[in-house]
XYZ file of C-alpha atoms in Angstrom:
176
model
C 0.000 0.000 0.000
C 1.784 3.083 -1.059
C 2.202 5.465 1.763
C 0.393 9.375 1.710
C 2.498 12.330 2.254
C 1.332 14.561 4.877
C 2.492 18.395 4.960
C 2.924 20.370 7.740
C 3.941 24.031 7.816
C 1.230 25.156 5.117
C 0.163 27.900 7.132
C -3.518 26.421 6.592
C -6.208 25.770 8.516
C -6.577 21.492 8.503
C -9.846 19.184 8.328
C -8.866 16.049 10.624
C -11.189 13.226 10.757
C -10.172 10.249 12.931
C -12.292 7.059 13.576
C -13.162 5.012 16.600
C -11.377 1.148 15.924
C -13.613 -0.737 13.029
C -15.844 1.904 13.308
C -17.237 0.888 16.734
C -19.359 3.299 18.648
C -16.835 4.147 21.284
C -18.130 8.240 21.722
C -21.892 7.413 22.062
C -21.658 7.754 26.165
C -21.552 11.092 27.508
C -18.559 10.120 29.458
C -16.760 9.101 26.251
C -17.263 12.954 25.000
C -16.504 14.451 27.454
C -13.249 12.747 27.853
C -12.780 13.941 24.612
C -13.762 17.164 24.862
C -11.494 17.424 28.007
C -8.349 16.207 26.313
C -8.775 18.231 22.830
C -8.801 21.353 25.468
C -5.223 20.399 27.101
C -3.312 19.635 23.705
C -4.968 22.810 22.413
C -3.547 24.702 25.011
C -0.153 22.752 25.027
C 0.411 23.716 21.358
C -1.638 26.957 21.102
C -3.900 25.270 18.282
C -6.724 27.425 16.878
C -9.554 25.162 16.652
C -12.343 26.613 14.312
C -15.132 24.096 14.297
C -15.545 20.515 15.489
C -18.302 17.715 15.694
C -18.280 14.500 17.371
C -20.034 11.604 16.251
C -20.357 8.169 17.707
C -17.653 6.370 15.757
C -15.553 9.097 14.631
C -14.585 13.072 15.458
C -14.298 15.705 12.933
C -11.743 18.650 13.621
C -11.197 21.910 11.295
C -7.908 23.877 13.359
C -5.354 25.891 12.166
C -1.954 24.349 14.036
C 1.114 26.868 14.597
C 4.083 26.999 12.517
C 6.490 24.093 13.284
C 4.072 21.426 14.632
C 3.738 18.110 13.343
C 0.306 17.868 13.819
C 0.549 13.976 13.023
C 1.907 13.453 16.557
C -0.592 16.113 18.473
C -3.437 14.231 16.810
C -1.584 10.871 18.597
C -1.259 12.565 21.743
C -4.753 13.633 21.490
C -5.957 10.265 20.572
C -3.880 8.491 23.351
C -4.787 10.143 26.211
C -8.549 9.953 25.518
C -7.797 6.404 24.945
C -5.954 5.719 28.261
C -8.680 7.376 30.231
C -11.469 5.418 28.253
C -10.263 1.755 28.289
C -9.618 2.545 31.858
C -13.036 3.079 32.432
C -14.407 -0.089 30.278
C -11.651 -1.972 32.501
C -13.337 -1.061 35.669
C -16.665 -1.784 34.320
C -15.709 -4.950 32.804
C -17.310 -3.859 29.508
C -17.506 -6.892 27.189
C -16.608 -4.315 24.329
C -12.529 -4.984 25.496
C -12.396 -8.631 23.019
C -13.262 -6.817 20.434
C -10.481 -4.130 21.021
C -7.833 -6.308 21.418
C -4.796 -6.452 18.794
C -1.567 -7.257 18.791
C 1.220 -4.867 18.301
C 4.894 -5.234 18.370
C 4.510 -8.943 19.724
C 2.158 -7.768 22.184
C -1.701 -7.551 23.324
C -3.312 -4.631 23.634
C -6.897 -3.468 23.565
C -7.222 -0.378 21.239
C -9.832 2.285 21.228
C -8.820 4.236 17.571
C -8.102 3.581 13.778
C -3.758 4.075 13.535
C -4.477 6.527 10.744
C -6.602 10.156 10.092
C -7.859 12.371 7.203
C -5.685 15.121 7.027
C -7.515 17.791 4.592
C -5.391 21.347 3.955
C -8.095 23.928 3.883
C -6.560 26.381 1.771
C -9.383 29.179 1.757
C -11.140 30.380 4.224
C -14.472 29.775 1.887
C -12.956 25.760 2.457
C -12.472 26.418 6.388
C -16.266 27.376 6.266
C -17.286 24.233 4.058
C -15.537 22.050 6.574
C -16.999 23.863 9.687
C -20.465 23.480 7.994
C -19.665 19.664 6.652
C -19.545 19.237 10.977
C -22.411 21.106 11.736
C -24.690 19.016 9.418
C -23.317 15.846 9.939
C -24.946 14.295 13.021
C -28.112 15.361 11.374
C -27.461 13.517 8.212
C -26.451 10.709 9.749
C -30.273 11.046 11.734
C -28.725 11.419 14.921
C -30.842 15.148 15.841
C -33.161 16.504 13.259
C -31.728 20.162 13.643
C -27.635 20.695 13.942
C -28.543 22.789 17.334
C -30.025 19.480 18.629
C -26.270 18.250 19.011
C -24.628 19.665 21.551
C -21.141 17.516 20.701
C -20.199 19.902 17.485
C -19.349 23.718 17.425
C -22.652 24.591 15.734
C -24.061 26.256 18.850
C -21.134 28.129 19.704
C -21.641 29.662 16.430
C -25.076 30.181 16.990
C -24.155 32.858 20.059
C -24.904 30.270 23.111
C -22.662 30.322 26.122
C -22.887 27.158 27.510
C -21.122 24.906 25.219
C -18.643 22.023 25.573
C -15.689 23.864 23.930
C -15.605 27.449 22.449
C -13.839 27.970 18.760
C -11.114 30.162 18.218
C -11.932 33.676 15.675
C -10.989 32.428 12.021
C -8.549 34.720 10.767
């Protein structure tokens, strides 16, 4: 399988999309989110990412940010991913989920019980009319997908942050 090139330093805002392992519904519990939500927050902060819009799903998290000069965003995203990862198989440890079979694999000669795909989709937004596209591609997914029948129905994307509403999970950064 021939290997894609990722570019960093493009002074562009970046569409991320990154998938719970096979797909399985690993952010449908509140607790799951909000791990999430928790975790995006710290590496934010850590590397002074602009985050612009966001939505996430049961199976998979959308992200449009614009990283800083210098930082290979390929290894925040892994950061991101572990430490929600940690924290959740943690919690399905302690609750003796049966879910943990299914997320075992072996790695480097050893067992491990995974909770994401290895890879993302790494998109270069290149305009800001693209940055918008992508922000609105998150807003309207959950209700194509039949979760809400109105994007303000989902609390887990950016949409009501945009919409002027103070209590939200995460606020977005102004898209310069």
């Amino acid at each position: 399988m021939t290997k894609l090139r990722h570019y960093d330093n493009l002074g562009t805002a970046r569409f991320i999309t990154f998938c719970c392992y096979h797909r399985y519904q690993l952010l449908n519990e509140t607790l799951a989110k909000k791990s999430f939500i928790k975790n995006l927050i710290k590496i934010r902060e850590k590397y002074n990412i602009k985050l612009y819009g966001y939505a996430l799903m049961p199976e998979h998290v959308h992200l449009v940010l614009y990283p800083p000069d210098g930082l290979r965003l390929g290894k925040v995203i892994g950061q991101l991913k572990a430490l929600t990862s940690r924290e959740m198989l943690a919690y399905m440890r302690n609750r003796q989920s049966g879910l943990l079979e299914k997320l075992r694999v072996v790695r480097g000669g050893r067992e491990i019980c995974t909770f994401w795909q290895r890879r993302c989709y790494d998109h270069n937004c290149r305009t800001s009319e693209i940055v918008n596209e992508k922000i609105e591609y998150c807003h309207k997914n959950p209700v194509v997908r039949g979760l809400v029948k109105s994007p303000e129905d989902w609390i887990w994307s950016s949409y009501n942050y945009y919409l002027g509403n103070d209590d939200v999970p995460i606020r977005m950064d102004d898209i310069e």
